[in-house]
């Protein structure tokens, strides 16, 4: 076993989980340790509600992310979200859909096959996913969520060859589920700009991942029920210390899954969005109480994938 550990170290990987919980010295480009993200922001009205609640709670929200997918938004709806985000110097990340869970295959809904649900099923679905990415970019969006390593590789090739803007960012969804330093480092090499780790990793496991990769980690401190339902608010200060640069992400337990959303779920989506911002206020209070020296990015900070004006 020690020989295996030495070989991992020779590759620049940790020898094991980091039980000593070392302080991360890595930072965002602006020198900050953490940023705040509100997920499942599915529409312009939802983003407007976040802006309203953030002002009421005196919060800076750096990024919002969406899960229903580019394909389920009109151009006008995407442009509305982009304009609102630009006004706040905030990043938007839209999901590039569809995937196996939305396809006609049966494995994704079988008890033993749900792990394939976020993956792309067949080459046609890869084409559809990449069309989502290209359409988002054409409408000024500069960040998309991906949940398939093949899509990440191809999208990164498109970025390098000029088919996508050079400042386009690829945010890896929690549904990718890579859970060890080697796997996440591989995705970083494939072009990932930020990675959402699984919701149930321990602090030593997260600290080991940070030793191996440089890109920001996105961490649910409250996870939706279908992702475990964990409420880890008291761990936020340690997560910032050991995992910086990190996006602290506020999901919501005891809430329905709203993907794909639409007007039939508008009131529910808005109520959930407002509560996520309140949860972020609770999280910020814990940071101020237990890690007051932690450094947060300002609005419009370097590295944020803020939409472009069209």
Short mmCIF file of C-alpha atoms in Angstrom, two decimals:
data_model
loop_
_atom_site.label_atom_id
_atom_site.label_comp_id
_atom_site.label_asym_id
_atom_site.label_seq_id
_atom_site.Cartn_x
_atom_site.Cartn_y
_atom_site.Cartn_z
CA UNK A 1 0.00 0.00 0.00
CA UNK A 2 2.83 2.42 0.78
CA UNK A 3 4.27 1.86 -2.70
CA UNK A 4 0.92 2.83 -4.20
CA UNK A 5 0.82 5.95 -2.03
CA UNK A 6 4.31 6.93 -3.15
CA UNK A 7 3.32 6.52 -6.78
CA UNK A 8 0.26 8.74 -6.31
CA UNK A 9 2.48 11.37 -4.72
CA UNK A 10 4.82 11.21 -7.72
CA UNK A 11 1.86 12.16 -9.90
CA UNK A 12 1.15 15.22 -7.79
CA UNK A 13 -1.78 13.56 -6.02
CA UNK A 14 -2.22 13.27 -2.25
CA UNK A 15 -1.19 9.99 -0.65
CA UNK A 16 -4.55 9.71 1.08
CA UNK A 17 -7.40 11.76 2.49
CA UNK A 18 -6.12 14.88 4.26
CA UNK A 19 -7.06 14.21 7.88
CA UNK A 20 -4.82 17.06 9.04
CA UNK A 21 -7.16 19.49 7.19
CA UNK A 22 -4.46 21.85 5.86
CA UNK A 23 -5.41 25.44 5.12
CA UNK A 24 -5.71 26.07 1.40
CA UNK A 25 -3.46 28.82 0.07
CA UNK A 26 -5.20 28.83 -3.32
CA UNK A 27 -7.43 31.76 -4.21
CA UNK A 28 -9.72 33.25 -6.84
CA UNK A 29 -7.99 35.65 -9.27
CA UNK A 30 -9.00 38.60 -7.04
CA UNK A 31 -7.39 37.00 -3.98
CA UNK A 32 -10.69 36.00 -2.36
CA UNK A 33 -11.40 32.67 -0.70
CA UNK A 34 -15.11 32.29 -1.33
CA UNK A 35 -18.16 33.33 -3.33
CA UNK A 36 -21.89 32.66 -2.94
CA UNK A 37 -24.05 30.73 -5.39
CA UNK A 38 -27.81 30.29 -5.55
CA UNK A 39 -28.73 27.20 -7.64
CA UNK A 40 -32.01 26.30 -9.36
CA UNK A 41 -32.65 29.87 -10.52
CA UNK A 42 -34.87 28.98 -13.44
CA UNK A 43 -36.13 32.26 -14.91
CA UNK A 44 -35.85 36.01 -15.12
CA UNK A 45 -38.50 36.52 -12.41
CA UNK A 46 -36.57 34.13 -10.15
CA UNK A 47 -33.36 36.10 -10.72
CA UNK A 48 -35.23 39.34 -10.05
CA UNK A 49 -36.42 37.82 -6.77
CA UNK A 50 -32.83 36.93 -5.84
CA UNK A 51 -31.72 40.50 -6.50
CA UNK A 52 -34.57 41.84 -4.38
CA UNK A 53 -33.91 39.43 -1.49
CA UNK A 54 -30.14 39.95 -1.65
CA UNK A 55 -30.65 43.69 -1.18
CA UNK A 56 -33.01 43.07 1.72
CA UNK A 57 -30.55 40.72 3.42
CA UNK A 58 -27.48 42.80 2.46
CA UNK A 59 -25.87 39.96 0.52
CA UNK A 60 -23.59 39.73 -2.49
CA UNK A 61 -24.61 36.83 -4.72
CA UNK A 62 -21.81 36.08 -7.15
CA UNK A 63 -23.35 33.34 -9.25
CA UNK A 64 -26.72 31.84 -10.03
CA UNK A 65 -27.14 28.52 -11.79
CA UNK A 66 -30.07 26.93 -13.58
CA UNK A 67 -31.08 23.31 -14.05
CA UNK A 68 -33.94 23.04 -16.55
CA UNK A 69 -31.65 23.70 -19.48
CA UNK A 70 -31.05 26.15 -22.31
CA UNK A 71 -33.43 24.16 -24.50
CA UNK A 72 -36.43 25.07 -22.32
CA UNK A 73 -35.86 28.83 -22.48
CA UNK A 74 -36.76 31.24 -25.26
CA UNK A 75 -34.16 33.67 -26.55
CA UNK A 76 -36.06 36.51 -24.89
CA UNK A 77 -36.03 34.70 -21.53
CA UNK A 78 -32.29 34.08 -21.71
CA UNK A 79 -31.64 37.70 -22.68
CA UNK A 80 -33.80 38.89 -19.78
CA UNK A 81 -31.71 36.86 -17.33
CA UNK A 82 -28.51 38.10 -18.94
CA UNK A 83 -29.55 41.75 -18.60
CA UNK A 84 -30.44 41.29 -14.94
CA UNK A 85 -27.14 39.55 -14.22
CA UNK A 86 -25.15 42.25 -16.01
CA UNK A 87 -26.88 44.90 -13.89
CA UNK A 88 -25.56 43.14 -10.77
CA UNK A 89 -22.21 42.00 -12.25
CA UNK A 90 -23.28 38.45 -11.48
CA UNK A 91 -22.46 35.17 -13.23
CA UNK A 92 -25.14 33.03 -14.87
CA UNK A 93 -24.57 29.36 -15.57
CA UNK A 94 -27.24 27.59 -17.65
CA UNK A 95 -27.49 23.80 -17.89
CA UNK A 96 -26.71 22.24 -21.26
CA UNK A 97 -29.42 19.63 -21.75
CA UNK A 98 -30.82 17.11 -22.54
CA UNK A 99 -29.32 13.96 -20.99
CA UNK A 100 -30.21 10.30 -20.52
CA UNK A 101 -32.76 11.03 -17.78
CA UNK A 102 -34.79 13.06 -20.27
CA UNK A 103 -34.48 10.53 -23.09
CA UNK A 104 -36.57 7.52 -24.09
CA UNK A 105 -34.16 4.95 -22.65
CA UNK A 106 -35.24 2.87 -19.66
CA UNK A 107 -31.91 2.40 -17.86
CA UNK A 108 -31.84 5.94 -16.46
CA UNK A 109 -35.06 5.32 -14.53
CA UNK A 110 -34.24 1.75 -13.44
CA UNK A 111 -33.24 1.21 -9.80
CA UNK A 112 -29.82 -0.13 -10.81
CA UNK A 113 -29.18 2.26 -13.67
CA UNK A 114 -29.79 5.74 -12.31
CA UNK A 115 -26.09 6.54 -12.42
CA UNK A 116 -26.36 7.02 -16.19
CA UNK A 117 -29.12 9.62 -15.84
CA UNK A 118 -26.91 12.73 -16.19
CA UNK A 119 -24.88 11.26 -19.06
CA UNK A 120 -25.47 11.87 -22.73
CA UNK A 121 -27.08 8.94 -24.48
CA UNK A 122 -25.85 8.52 -28.05
CA UNK A 123 -24.17 10.88 -30.47
CA UNK A 124 -27.37 12.72 -31.34
CA UNK A 125 -27.81 13.72 -27.72
CA UNK A 126 -24.20 14.97 -27.65
CA UNK A 127 -25.06 17.15 -30.65
CA UNK A 128 -28.14 18.47 -28.85
CA UNK A 129 -26.15 19.29 -25.71
CA UNK A 130 -23.50 21.14 -27.71
CA UNK A 131 -26.23 23.06 -29.51
CA UNK A 132 -27.41 24.24 -26.09
CA UNK A 133 -23.87 25.42 -25.35
CA UNK A 134 -23.52 27.26 -28.66
CA UNK A 135 -26.93 28.91 -28.39
CA UNK A 136 -26.21 30.11 -24.86
CA UNK A 137 -22.89 31.58 -26.00
CA UNK A 138 -24.54 33.32 -28.98
CA UNK A 139 -26.95 35.00 -26.54
CA UNK A 140 -24.14 36.35 -24.38
CA UNK A 141 -24.06 33.65 -21.69
CA UNK A 142 -20.52 32.78 -20.64
CA UNK A 143 -21.01 29.75 -18.39
CA UNK A 144 -22.77 26.44 -18.92
CA UNK A 145 -23.27 23.42 -16.71
CA UNK A 146 -22.10 20.09 -18.10
CA UNK A 147 -22.61 16.61 -16.65
CA UNK A 148 -20.79 14.48 -19.22
CA UNK A 149 -17.02 14.17 -19.62
CA UNK A 150 -17.26 13.65 -23.38
CA UNK A 151 -19.28 16.85 -23.74
CA UNK A 152 -16.67 18.66 -21.66
CA UNK A 153 -13.83 17.45 -23.88
CA UNK A 154 -15.61 18.42 -27.11
CA UNK A 155 -16.80 21.77 -25.74
CA UNK A 156 -13.26 22.59 -24.66
CA UNK A 157 -12.01 21.72 -28.16
CA UNK A 158 -14.67 24.06 -29.57
CA UNK A 159 -13.45 26.80 -27.23
CA UNK A 160 -9.83 26.27 -28.24
CA UNK A 161 -10.66 26.25 -31.94
CA UNK A 162 -12.79 29.41 -31.83
CA UNK A 163 -16.24 27.84 -32.18
CA UNK A 164 -17.01 29.06 -28.68
CA UNK A 165 -15.82 32.32 -27.08
CA UNK A 166 -12.42 32.06 -25.39
CA UNK A 167 -13.94 33.30 -22.12
CA UNK A 168 -16.68 30.65 -22.10
CA UNK A 169 -16.60 28.68 -18.84
CA UNK A 170 -17.61 25.07 -18.16
CA UNK A 171 -19.09 24.42 -14.73
CA UNK A 172 -19.25 20.72 -13.93
CA UNK A 173 -22.54 19.64 -12.41
CA UNK A 174 -22.82 17.77 -9.12
CA UNK A 175 -24.47 15.06 -11.23
CA UNK A 176 -21.08 14.15 -12.72
CA UNK A 177 -20.36 12.68 -9.26
CA UNK A 178 -16.57 12.36 -9.54
CA UNK A 179 -15.48 11.98 -5.93
CA UNK A 180 -11.69 11.63 -5.72
CA UNK A 181 -8.68 13.85 -6.48
CA UNK A 182 -7.55 11.90 -9.57
CA UNK A 183 -10.96 11.97 -11.26
CA UNK A 184 -11.49 15.68 -10.65
CA UNK A 185 -7.95 16.51 -11.75
CA UNK A 186 -8.63 14.65 -15.00
CA UNK A 187 -11.73 16.78 -15.59
CA UNK A 188 -9.67 19.89 -14.90
CA UNK A 189 -7.26 18.75 -17.61
CA UNK A 190 -10.20 18.20 -19.97
CA UNK A 191 -11.18 21.86 -19.59
CA UNK A 192 -13.39 22.18 -16.50
CA UNK A 193 -13.33 25.68 -15.04
CA UNK A 194 -15.19 24.89 -11.81
CA UNK A 195 -16.37 21.62 -10.25
CA UNK A 196 -19.35 20.80 -8.05
CA UNK A 197 -18.26 17.99 -5.74
CA UNK A 198 -20.70 15.34 -4.44
CA UNK A 199 -22.69 16.58 -1.47
CA UNK A 200 -21.63 13.91 1.04
CA UNK A 201 -17.83 14.16 1.00
CA UNK A 202 -16.09 14.56 4.35
CA UNK A 203 -13.76 17.44 5.18
CA UNK A 204 -10.61 15.25 4.84
CA UNK A 205 -11.82 14.03 1.43
CA UNK A 206 -12.49 17.60 0.30
CA UNK A 207 -9.12 18.78 1.58
CA UNK A 208 -7.38 16.05 -0.43
CA UNK A 209 -9.24 17.12 -3.58
CA UNK A 210 -8.10 20.71 -3.04
CA UNK A 211 -4.48 19.54 -2.88
CA UNK A 212 -4.82 17.99 -6.34
CA UNK A 213 -6.74 20.65 -8.30
CA UNK A 214 -6.57 24.41 -8.75
CA UNK A 215 -10.04 25.21 -10.15
CA UNK A 216 -12.76 26.47 -7.78
CA UNK A 217 -14.87 23.86 -6.01
CA UNK A 218 -18.64 24.33 -5.80
CA UNK A 219 -19.97 22.92 -2.53
CA UNK A 220 -23.59 22.47 -1.48
CA UNK A 221 -23.85 23.43 2.19
CA UNK A 222 -27.53 22.64 2.00
CA UNK A 223 -28.40 19.96 -0.50
CA UNK A 224 -31.73 19.18 -2.16
CA UNK A 225 -33.39 16.00 -0.91
CA UNK A 226 -32.60 14.08 -4.09
CA UNK A 227 -28.91 14.86 -3.54
CA UNK A 228 -28.85 13.79 0.09
CA UNK A 229 -30.65 16.57 1.92
CA UNK A 230 -27.61 17.49 4.03
CA UNK A 231 -27.57 20.77 5.98
CA UNK A 232 -23.89 21.59 6.63
CA UNK A 233 -24.11 25.27 7.59
CA UNK A 234 -21.80 24.98 10.59
CA UNK A 235 -19.11 23.48 8.36
CA UNK A 236 -18.99 26.54 6.09
CA UNK A 237 -16.02 28.21 7.83
CA UNK A 238 -13.92 25.05 7.63
CA UNK A 239 -14.98 24.44 4.03
CA UNK A 240 -13.75 27.91 3.13
CA UNK A 241 -10.49 27.41 4.99
CA UNK A 242 -9.57 24.03 3.53
CA UNK A 243 -11.19 24.24 0.07
CA UNK A 244 -10.59 27.82 -1.12
CA UNK A 245 -11.30 28.99 -3.75
CA UNK A 246 -14.83 27.78 -3.19
CA UNK A 247 -18.38 28.63 -4.22
CA UNK A 248 -20.62 28.17 -1.19
CA UNK A 249 -23.85 26.86 -2.66
CA UNK A 250 -27.25 27.09 -0.99
CA UNK A 251 -29.73 24.45 -2.10
CA UNK A 252 -32.85 23.68 -0.12
CA UNK A 253 -33.88 20.62 1.84
CA UNK A 254 -37.53 19.54 2.11
CA UNK A 255 -38.33 21.04 -1.28
CA UNK A 256 -39.74 19.52 -4.48
CA UNK A 257 -37.60 18.88 -7.53
CA UNK A 258 -38.75 21.47 -10.08
CA UNK A 259 -36.74 20.33 -13.14
CA UNK A 260 -37.91 21.04 -15.76
CA UNK A 261 -39.73 24.09 -14.52
CA UNK A 262 -42.18 26.38 -16.31
CA UNK A 263 -45.21 28.58 -15.74
CA UNK A 264 -47.01 25.63 -14.11
CA UNK A 265 -44.45 25.75 -11.29
CA UNK A 266 -43.70 29.48 -11.27
CA UNK A 267 -45.03 30.29 -7.81
CA UNK A 268 -43.25 27.31 -6.25
CA UNK A 269 -39.98 28.14 -8.01
CA UNK A 270 -40.13 31.73 -6.80
CA UNK A 271 -40.84 30.72 -3.20
CA UNK A 272 -37.94 28.27 -3.22
CA UNK A 273 -35.63 30.89 -4.72
CA UNK A 274 -36.43 33.43 -2.03
CA UNK A 275 -35.82 30.90 0.73
CA UNK A 276 -32.44 29.95 -0.73
CA UNK A 277 -31.36 33.57 -0.39
CA UNK A 278 -32.51 33.58 3.24
CA UNK A 279 -30.43 30.45 3.79
CA UNK A 280 -27.46 32.31 2.31
CA UNK A 281 -27.98 35.05 4.90
CA UNK A 282 -27.81 32.40 7.63
CA UNK A 283 -24.62 31.07 6.08
CA UNK A 284 -23.03 34.51 5.98
CA UNK A 285 -23.90 35.03 9.63
CA UNK A 286 -22.02 31.83 10.49
CA UNK A 287 -19.00 32.96 8.47
CA UNK A 288 -18.94 36.31 10.28
CA UNK A 289 -19.31 34.59 13.64
CA UNK A 290 -16.68 31.87 13.23
CA UNK A 291 -14.35 32.97 10.42
CA UNK A 292 -14.58 36.77 10.24
CA UNK A 293 -11.24 37.06 8.43
CA UNK A 294 -12.42 34.97 5.45
CA UNK A 295 -12.19 37.01 2.26
CA UNK A 296 -15.19 37.18 -0.08
CA UNK A 297 -15.16 38.44 -3.67
CA UNK A 298 -16.84 41.70 -4.58
CA UNK A 299 -19.49 41.97 -7.33
CA UNK A 300 -17.98 41.72 -10.80
CA UNK A 301 -14.78 40.12 -9.51
CA UNK A 302 -12.20 38.75 -11.92
CA UNK A 303 -13.02 35.27 -13.15
CA UNK A 304 -16.80 35.55 -12.90
CA UNK A 305 -18.53 34.46 -16.12
CA UNK A 306 -20.71 37.57 -16.34
CA UNK A 307 -22.89 37.62 -19.49
CA UNK A 308 -21.95 39.87 -22.39
CA UNK A 309 -24.14 42.66 -23.65
CA UNK A 310 -25.63 41.96 -27.08
#
